[in-house]
PDB file of C-alpha atoms in Angstrom:
ATOM      1  CA  UNK A   1      13.250  -7.346  -5.859  1.00 86.00           C
ATOM      2  CA  UNK A   2       9.868  -8.249  -4.883  1.00 93.00           C
ATOM      3  CA  UNK A   3       7.207  -6.049  -3.833  1.00 96.00           C
ATOM      4  CA  UNK A   4       4.242  -6.629  -1.996  1.00 97.00           C
ATOM      5  CA  UNK A   5       1.103  -4.328  -2.667  1.00 98.00           C
ATOM      6  CA  UNK A   6      -1.230  -4.850  -0.138  1.00 98.00           C
ATOM      7  CA  UNK A   7      -4.883  -2.893   0.242  1.00 97.00           C
ATOM      8  CA  UNK A   8      -7.191  -2.756   3.052  1.00 96.00           C
ATOM      9  CA  UNK A   9     -10.754  -2.282   3.520  1.00 95.00           C
ATOM     10  CA  UNK A  10     -13.236  -1.023   1.230  1.00 93.00           C
ATOM     11  CA  UNK A  11     -10.504  -0.909  -1.427  1.00 94.00           C
ATOM     12  CA  UNK A  12     -12.157  -3.467  -3.770  1.00 94.00           C
ATOM     13  CA  UNK A  13     -14.932  -1.135  -4.461  1.00 90.00           C
ATOM     14  CA  UNK A  14     -12.590   1.379  -6.046  1.00 88.00           C
ATOM     15  CA  UNK A  15     -14.268   3.341  -8.627  1.00 86.00           C
ATOM     16  CA  UNK A  16     -17.488   3.055  -7.774  1.00 84.00           C
ATOM     17  CA  UNK A  17     -16.858   4.303  -3.820  1.00 78.00           C
ATOM     18  CA  UNK A  18     -16.751   7.669  -3.471  1.00 75.00           C
ATOM     19  CA  UNK A  19     -15.243   8.908  -6.248  1.00 70.00           C
ATOM     20  CA  UNK A  20     -14.972  12.779  -4.949  1.00 74.00           C
ATOM     21  CA  UNK A  21     -12.661  11.343  -2.820  1.00 72.00           C
ATOM     22  CA  UNK A  22     -10.931   8.309  -4.040  1.00 72.00           C
ATOM     23  CA  UNK A  23     -11.328   8.455  -7.898  1.00 72.00           C
ATOM     24  CA  UNK A  24     -13.402   6.600 -10.596  1.00 79.00           C
ATOM     25  CA  UNK A  25      -9.560   4.002 -11.028  1.00 89.00           C
ATOM     26  CA  UNK A  26     -10.461   0.571  -9.731  1.00 92.00           C
ATOM     27  CA  UNK A  27      -7.977  -1.570  -7.935  1.00 95.00           C
ATOM     28  CA  UNK A  28      -7.541  -3.963 -11.159  1.00 94.00           C
ATOM     29  CA  UNK A  29      -6.935  -0.753 -13.369  1.00 95.00           C
ATOM     30  CA  UNK A  30      -4.139   0.378 -10.396  1.00 96.00           C
ATOM     31  CA  UNK A  31      -2.386  -3.215 -10.682  1.00 95.00           C
ATOM     32  CA  UNK A  32      -2.358  -2.913 -14.674  1.00 94.00           C
ATOM     33  CA  UNK A  33      -0.685   0.455 -14.250  1.00 94.00           C
ATOM     34  CA  UNK A  34       1.826  -0.911 -11.840  1.00 94.00           C
ATOM     35  CA  UNK A  35       2.418  -3.988 -14.253  1.00 91.00           C
ATOM     36  CA  UNK A  36       2.922  -1.768 -17.214  1.00 91.00           C
ATOM     37  CA  UNK A  37       5.481   0.006 -15.079  1.00 90.00           C
ATOM     38  CA  UNK A  38       7.339  -2.796 -13.827  1.00 87.00           C
ATOM     39  CA  UNK A  39       7.384  -4.326 -17.916  1.00 83.00           C
ATOM     40  CA  UNK A  40       8.798  -0.625 -18.999  1.00 81.00           C
ATOM     41  CA  UNK A  41      11.129   0.141 -16.676  1.00 74.00           C
ATOM     42  CA  UNK A  42      14.674  -0.755 -17.616  1.00 68.00           C
ATOM     43  CA  UNK A  43      15.962  -3.269 -14.895  1.00 62.00           C
ATOM     44  CA  UNK A  44      18.936  -5.468 -14.712  1.00 54.00           C
ATOM     45  CA  UNK A  45      18.764  -9.550 -14.319  1.00 48.00           C
ATOM     46  CA  UNK A  46      19.620  -8.610 -10.614  1.00 49.00           C
ATOM     47  CA  UNK A  47      16.927  -6.220 -10.060  1.00 60.00           C
ATOM     48  CA  UNK A  48      14.073  -7.639 -11.762  1.00 61.00           C
ATOM     49  CA  UNK A  49      10.864  -7.003 -10.089  1.00 69.00           C
ATOM     50  CA  UNK A  50       7.915  -8.761  -9.208  1.00 85.00           C
ATOM     51  CA  UNK A  51       4.576  -7.965  -8.093  1.00 91.00           C
ATOM     52  CA  UNK A  52       1.899  -9.461  -5.636  1.00 94.00           C
ATOM     53  CA  UNK A  53      -1.199  -7.964  -5.302  1.00 96.00           C
ATOM     54  CA  UNK A  54      -3.491  -8.938  -2.128  1.00 98.00           C
ATOM     55  CA  UNK A  55      -6.647  -6.708  -0.584  1.00 98.00           C
ATOM     56  CA  UNK A  56      -8.621  -7.809   2.023  1.00 98.00           C
ATOM     57  CA  UNK A  57     -11.497  -6.126   4.142  1.00 97.00           C
ATOM     58  CA  UNK A  58     -10.549  -8.207   7.275  1.00 98.00           C
ATOM     59  CA  UNK A  59      -7.934  -7.091   9.755  1.00 98.00           C
ATOM     60  CA  UNK A  60      -6.940 -10.394  10.546  1.00 98.00           C
ATOM     61  CA  UNK A  61      -6.493 -11.633   7.010  1.00 98.00           C
ATOM     62  CA  UNK A  62      -4.136  -8.743   6.157  1.00 98.00           C
ATOM     63  CA  UNK A  63      -2.192  -9.496   9.305  1.00 98.00           C
ATOM     64  CA  UNK A  64      -1.577 -12.952   8.334  1.00 98.00           C
ATOM     65  CA  UNK A  65      -0.454 -12.515   4.664  1.00 98.00           C
ATOM     66  CA  UNK A  66       2.089  -9.973   6.146  1.00 98.00           C
ATOM     67  CA  UNK A  67       3.166 -12.278   8.482  1.00 98.00           C
ATOM     68  CA  UNK A  68       3.368 -15.058   5.981  1.00 98.00           C
ATOM     69  CA  UNK A  69       5.824 -13.231   3.808  1.00 97.00           C
ATOM     70  CA  UNK A  70       7.957 -12.016   6.050  1.00 98.00           C
ATOM     71  CA  UNK A  71       8.616 -15.767   7.478  1.00 98.00           C
ATOM     72  CA  UNK A  72       8.857 -17.058   3.764  1.00 97.00           C
ATOM     73  CA  UNK A  73      11.153 -14.114   3.404  1.00 95.00           C
ATOM     74  CA  UNK A  74       8.692 -13.724  -0.154  1.00 93.00           C
ATOM     75  CA  UNK A  75       8.866  -9.877  -0.033  1.00 96.00           C
ATOM     76  CA  UNK A  76      11.422  -7.173  -0.432  1.00 96.00           C
ATOM     77  CA  UNK A  77       9.069  -4.047  -0.381  1.00 97.00           C
ATOM     78  CA  UNK A  78       5.449  -3.439   0.512  1.00 98.00           C
ATOM     79  CA  UNK A  79       3.444  -0.331  -1.072  1.00 98.00           C
ATOM     80  CA  UNK A  80       0.716  -0.426   1.822  1.00 98.00           C
ATOM     81  CA  UNK A  81      -2.838   1.069   1.547  1.00 97.00           C
ATOM     82  CA  UNK A  82      -3.987   0.088   4.802  1.00 97.00           C
ATOM     83  CA  UNK A  83      -7.138   2.587   4.157  1.00 94.00           C
ATOM     84  CA  UNK A  84      -9.671   3.032   6.840  1.00 93.00           C
ATOM     85  CA  UNK A  85      -7.415   0.901   9.427  1.00 96.00           C
ATOM     86  CA  UNK A  86      -5.155   3.403   9.095  1.00 95.00           C
ATOM     87  CA  UNK A  87      -6.595   5.225  11.841  1.00 92.00           C
ATOM     88  CA  UNK A  88      -7.510   2.142  13.847  1.00 94.00           C
ATOM     89  CA  UNK A  89      -5.275  -0.764  13.684  1.00 96.00           C
ATOM     90  CA  UNK A  90      -3.102  -1.193  16.516  1.00 97.00           C
ATOM     91  CA  UNK A  91      -3.091  -4.616  15.586  1.00 97.00           C
ATOM     92  CA  UNK A  92      -1.744  -3.997  11.871  1.00 98.00           C
ATOM     93  CA  UNK A  93       0.845  -1.275  12.873  1.00 98.00           C
ATOM     94  CA  UNK A  94       2.217  -3.961  15.289  1.00 98.00           C
ATOM     95  CA  UNK A  95       2.759  -6.503  12.532  1.00 98.00           C
ATOM     96  CA  UNK A  96       4.337  -3.764  10.421  1.00 98.00           C
ATOM     97  CA  UNK A  97       6.586  -2.994  13.067  1.00 98.00           C
ATOM     98  CA  UNK A  98       7.790  -6.835  14.119  1.00 98.00           C
ATOM     99  CA  UNK A  99       8.074  -7.578  10.166  1.00 97.00           C
ATOM    100  CA  UNK A 100      10.430  -4.772   9.790  1.00 97.00           C
ATOM    101  CA  UNK A 101       9.595  -4.633   5.648  1.00 98.00           C
ATOM    102  CA  UNK A 102      10.009  -1.688   4.093  1.00 98.00           C
ATOM    103  CA  UNK A 103       7.342  -0.176   3.097  1.00 98.00           C
ATOM    104  CA  UNK A 104       5.933   3.169   1.462  1.00 98.00           C
ATOM    105  CA  UNK A 105       2.284   4.046   2.699  1.00 97.00           C
ATOM    106  CA  UNK A 106      -0.232   5.041   0.173  1.00 97.00           C
ATOM    107  CA  UNK A 107      -3.691   6.843   0.589  1.00 95.00           C
ATOM    108  CA  UNK A 108      -5.807   7.513  -2.259  1.00 92.00           C
ATOM    109  CA  UNK A 109      -7.233  10.828  -0.796  1.00 86.00           C
ATOM    110  CA  UNK A 110      -5.466  13.578   1.078  1.00 86.00           C
ATOM    111  CA  UNK A 111      -6.159  12.558   4.398  1.00 83.00           C
ATOM    112  CA  UNK A 112      -4.886  16.074   5.965  1.00 81.00           C
ATOM    113  CA  UNK A 113      -7.935  17.567   4.491  1.00 77.00           C
ATOM    114  CA  UNK A 114     -10.291  15.359   5.528  1.00 77.00           C
ATOM    115  CA  UNK A 115     -12.221  14.888   8.617  1.00 77.00           C
ATOM    116  CA  UNK A 116      -9.942  15.026  11.566  1.00 84.00           C
ATOM    117  CA  UNK A 117     -10.010  11.090  12.689  1.00 82.00           C
ATOM    118  CA  UNK A 118      -8.228  10.664   9.557  1.00 78.00           C
ATOM    119  CA  UNK A 119      -5.113  12.803   9.767  1.00 81.00           C
ATOM    120  CA  UNK A 120      -3.802  10.398  12.076  1.00 88.00           C
ATOM    121  CA  UNK A 121      -2.060   7.100  10.691  1.00 93.00           C
ATOM    122  CA  UNK A 122      -0.768   4.355  13.046  1.00 94.00           C
ATOM    123  CA  UNK A 123       1.708   3.875  10.635  1.00 95.00           C
ATOM    124  CA  UNK A 124       3.530   6.907   9.730  1.00 94.00           C
ATOM    125  CA  UNK A 125       6.447   6.710  12.260  1.00 96.00           C
ATOM    126  CA  UNK A 126       7.082   3.640  12.143  1.00 97.00           C
ATOM    127  CA  UNK A 127      11.297   3.331  11.286  1.00 97.00           C
ATOM    128  CA  UNK A 128      10.695   0.432   8.068  1.00 97.00           C
ATOM    129  CA  UNK A 129       8.120   3.418   6.415  1.00 97.00           C
ATOM    130  CA  UNK A 130      10.043   4.828   3.795  1.00 98.00           C
ATOM    131  CA  UNK A 131       7.500   7.633   3.137  1.00 97.00           C
ATOM    132  CA  UNK A 132       3.775   8.697   2.817  1.00 97.00           C
ATOM    133  CA  UNK A 133       1.975   9.297  -0.276  1.00 97.00           C
ATOM    134  CA  UNK A 134      -1.241  11.032   0.149  1.00 95.00           C
ATOM    135  CA  UNK A 135      -3.919  12.898  -1.912  1.00 93.00           C
ATOM    136  CA  UNK A 136      -2.221  11.945  -5.591  1.00 95.00           C
ATOM    137  CA  UNK A 137      -5.200   9.216  -6.362  1.00 93.00           C
ATOM    138  CA  UNK A 138      -4.364   6.282  -8.188  1.00 95.00           C
ATOM    139  CA  UNK A 139      -0.707   7.568  -9.164  1.00 96.00           C
ATOM    140  CA  UNK A 140       0.178   7.825  -6.117  1.00 97.00           C
ATOM    141  CA  UNK A 141       0.702   3.741  -6.107  1.00 97.00           C
ATOM    142  CA  UNK A 142       2.692   4.648  -9.380  1.00 96.00           C
ATOM    143  CA  UNK A 143       4.971   7.198  -7.451  1.00 97.00           C
ATOM    144  CA  UNK A 144       5.596   4.831  -4.520  1.00 97.00           C
ATOM    145  CA  UNK A 145       6.292   1.887  -7.271  1.00 95.00           C
ATOM    146  CA  UNK A 146       8.935   4.374  -9.112  1.00 93.00           C
ATOM    147  CA  UNK A 147      10.610   5.155  -5.712  1.00 95.00           C
ATOM    148  CA  UNK A 148      11.135   1.963  -4.961  1.00 94.00           C
ATOM    149  CA  UNK A 149      12.297   1.021  -7.881  1.00 89.00           C
ATOM    150  CA  UNK A 150      15.005   3.470  -8.134  1.00 85.00           C
ATOM    151  CA  UNK A 151      15.882   3.473  -4.473  1.00 80.00           C
TER     152      UNK A 151
END
């Protein structure tokens, strides 16, 4: 199983940006923690998982990456934190709908306890969205990975 962890705008600032909403864990630590889960998970030879990490502040770059992994058939599942693009990006929604790769949507903060505009996700209703995790901080990524590994 090959999993892409893809992150949207401003997530490169995790750990220093608004820790009251997003916590103090940076993106590199999240990646290290997910790799430890893979290393410690009891996987058979057929199940061996690999992780690819990607972050961009640019909507088109994220679209390009998603299209690339789709066309190359290089990814089986996605952990997706679109960040602010959650509430604004029809382009990313159309891409996720087009590629049909199963994904788990992750949000560090509880978007339902924030500003009104953050309560709507352009991704939550897509048929390839396996679930939404919000409000669990960096642990949400770990929960998403455990779910995908055990699915």
